[in-house]
Amino acid sequence: MKVLGKLTKTEWLLLALAAAFLLTLALLYREAAGTAAGADYTITTQRRSVLPDVPALPEPRGPVDLNTAGLEELQTLDGIGPALAERIIEYREAHGPFQSVEGLLEVKGIGEATLEKFREDVTAGDGQATEEETAA
């Protein structure tokens, strides 16, 4: 029968290891807290208006005509990047001019949510092919 209050050598060893572990944790915490408290610096950020490596996109001059707009002009629309602008042009070349703004929903990657971002900024012109498109 075991007597309460007396510890075996194994129990003393485990108790000593636990105490050493807790002491080490306390010392590490104290060191980390001291480092954070001594950090007397401020980080500020500043946004550049134009990145040096990226050419600025032209500002739209009114509604963008889906049937005549080039790659750069299409990219001025909210939510349209280079890949999507390229798909719009490819779709226009393959299927003819857009009859309406809703025709963009046929282009892969443009859904209702994307179209709503720029619906007011685009027009489908008169839906007729230009002389250049007819000749091509």
PDB file of N, CA and C in Angstrom, residues 4 7 13 15 22 24 32 35 38 40 42 44 57 60 62 80 88-89 92 98 111 114 132 134:
ATOM      1  N   LEU A   4       0.570   8.195   1.258  1.00  0.00           N
ATOM      2  CA  LEU A   4       0.412   9.515   0.675  1.00  0.00           C
ATOM      3  C   LEU A   4       1.421  10.473   1.269  1.00  0.00           C
ATOM      4  N   LEU A   7       7.106  10.779  -2.129  1.00  0.00           N
ATOM      5  CA  LEU A   7       7.292  10.671  -3.573  1.00  0.00           C
ATOM      6  C   LEU A   7       8.429   9.713  -3.880  1.00  0.00           C
ATOM      7  N   LEU A  13      11.845  13.079 -10.163  1.00  0.00           N
ATOM      8  CA  LEU A  13      12.472  13.406 -11.441  1.00  0.00           C
ATOM      9  C   LEU A  13      11.462  14.105 -12.362  1.00  0.00           C
ATOM     10  N   LEU A  15       8.815  15.751 -11.458  1.00  0.00           N
ATOM     11  CA  LEU A  15       8.528  17.052 -10.869  1.00  0.00           C
ATOM     12  C   LEU A  15       9.639  18.054 -11.187  1.00  0.00           C
ATOM     13  N   LEU A  22       8.840  24.753 -16.988  1.00  0.00           N
ATOM     14  CA  LEU A  22       8.103  25.973 -16.674  1.00  0.00           C
ATOM     15  C   LEU A  22       9.040  27.167 -16.491  1.00  0.00           C
ATOM     16  N   THR A  24      11.962  27.557 -17.953  1.00  0.00           N
ATOM     17  CA  THR A  24      12.440  27.901 -19.292  1.00  0.00           C
ATOM     18  C   THR A  24      11.382  28.703 -20.039  1.00  0.00           C
ATOM     19  N   ALA A  32      11.008  37.636 -24.744  1.00  0.00           N
ATOM     20  CA  ALA A  32      10.193  38.092 -25.873  1.00  0.00           C
ATOM     21  C   ALA A  32       9.443  39.369 -25.527  1.00  0.00           C
ATOM     22  N   THR A  35      11.846  42.308 -25.679  1.00  0.00           N
ATOM     23  CA  THR A  35      12.175  42.703 -27.040  1.00  0.00           C
ATOM     24  C   THR A  35      11.050  43.528 -27.641  1.00  0.00           C
ATOM     25  N   GLY A  38      10.917  47.037 -26.195  1.00  0.00           N
ATOM     26  CA  GLY A  38      12.021  47.897 -26.602  1.00  0.00           C
ATOM     27  C   GLY A  38      11.988  48.265 -28.067  1.00  0.00           C
ATOM     28  N   ASP A  40      11.148  50.491 -30.423  1.00  0.00           N
ATOM     29  CA  ASP A  40      10.679  51.863 -30.568  1.00  0.00           C
ATOM     30  C   ASP A  40      10.822  52.314 -32.021  1.00  0.00           C
ATOM     31  N   THR A  42       8.365  52.917 -35.869  1.00  0.00           N
ATOM     32  CA  THR A  42       7.056  53.015 -36.493  1.00  0.00           C
ATOM     33  C   THR A  42       7.190  52.621 -37.954  1.00  0.00           C
ATOM     34  N   THR A  44       5.495  52.972 -41.592  1.00  0.00           N
ATOM     35  CA  THR A  44       4.514  53.711 -42.369  1.00  0.00           C
ATOM     36  C   THR A  44       4.542  53.199 -43.794  1.00  0.00           C
ATOM     37  N   LEU A  57      -2.754  52.960 -67.512  1.00  0.00           N
ATOM     38  CA  LEU A  57      -3.847  52.733 -68.447  1.00  0.00           C
ATOM     39  C   LEU A  57      -4.522  54.060 -68.743  1.00  0.00           C
ATOM     40  N   PRO A  60     -10.849  56.381 -69.187  1.00  0.00           N
ATOM     41  CA  PRO A  60     -11.941  56.307 -70.161  1.00  0.00           C
ATOM     42  C   PRO A  60     -12.490  57.707 -70.455  1.00  0.00           C
ATOM     43  N   GLY A  62     -15.571  58.402 -71.552  1.00  0.00           N
ATOM     44  CA  GLY A  62     -17.015  58.238 -71.690  1.00  0.00           C
ATOM     45  C   GLY A  62     -17.298  56.761 -71.795  1.00  0.00           C
ATOM     46  N   ILE A  80     -12.049  44.201 -65.483  1.00  0.00           N
ATOM     47  CA  ILE A  80     -11.524  43.681 -66.746  1.00  0.00           C
ATOM     48  C   ILE A  80     -10.013  43.833 -66.756  1.00  0.00           C
ATOM     49  N   ILE A  88     -12.709  39.280 -74.808  1.00  0.00           N
ATOM     50  CA  ILE A  88     -13.785  40.096 -75.385  1.00  0.00           C
ATOM     51  C   ILE A  88     -13.484  40.373 -76.855  1.00  0.00           C
ATOM     52  N   ILE A  89     -12.243  40.749 -77.148  1.00  0.00           N
ATOM     53  CA  ILE A  89     -11.862  41.053 -78.537  1.00  0.00           C
ATOM     54  C   ILE A  89     -11.951  39.794 -79.395  1.00  0.00           C
ATOM     55  N   ARG A  92     -15.551  39.050 -80.109  1.00  0.00           N
ATOM     56  CA  ARG A  92     -16.080  40.029 -81.076  1.00  0.00           C
ATOM     57  C   ARG A  92     -15.618  39.682 -82.487  1.00  0.00           C
ATOM     58  N   PHE A  98     -21.096  43.187 -80.932  1.00  0.00           N
ATOM     59  CA  PHE A  98     -22.073  42.961 -79.869  1.00  0.00           C
ATOM     60  C   PHE A  98     -23.339  43.731 -80.215  1.00  0.00           C
ATOM     61  N   GLY A 111     -19.732  37.187 -65.909  1.00  0.00           N
ATOM     62  CA  GLY A 111     -21.051  36.824 -65.418  1.00  0.00           C
ATOM     63  C   GLY A 111     -21.808  38.081 -65.037  1.00  0.00           C
ATOM     64  N   THR A 114     -19.818  40.499 -62.658  1.00  0.00           N
ATOM     65  CA  THR A 114     -18.771  41.262 -63.336  1.00  0.00           C
ATOM     66  C   THR A 114     -19.379  42.339 -64.224  1.00  0.00           C
ATOM     67  N   GLU A 132     -13.441  48.426 -90.807  1.00  0.00           N
ATOM     68  CA  GLU A 132     -12.241  47.638 -90.535  1.00  0.00           C
ATOM     69  C   GLU A 132     -12.612  46.205 -90.182  1.00  0.00           C
ATOM     70  N   THR A 134     -15.369  44.581 -90.984  1.00  0.00           N
ATOM     71  CA  THR A 134     -15.955  43.923 -92.139  1.00  0.00           C
ATOM     72  C   THR A 134     -14.850  43.470 -93.091  1.00  0.00           C
TER      73      THR A 134
END
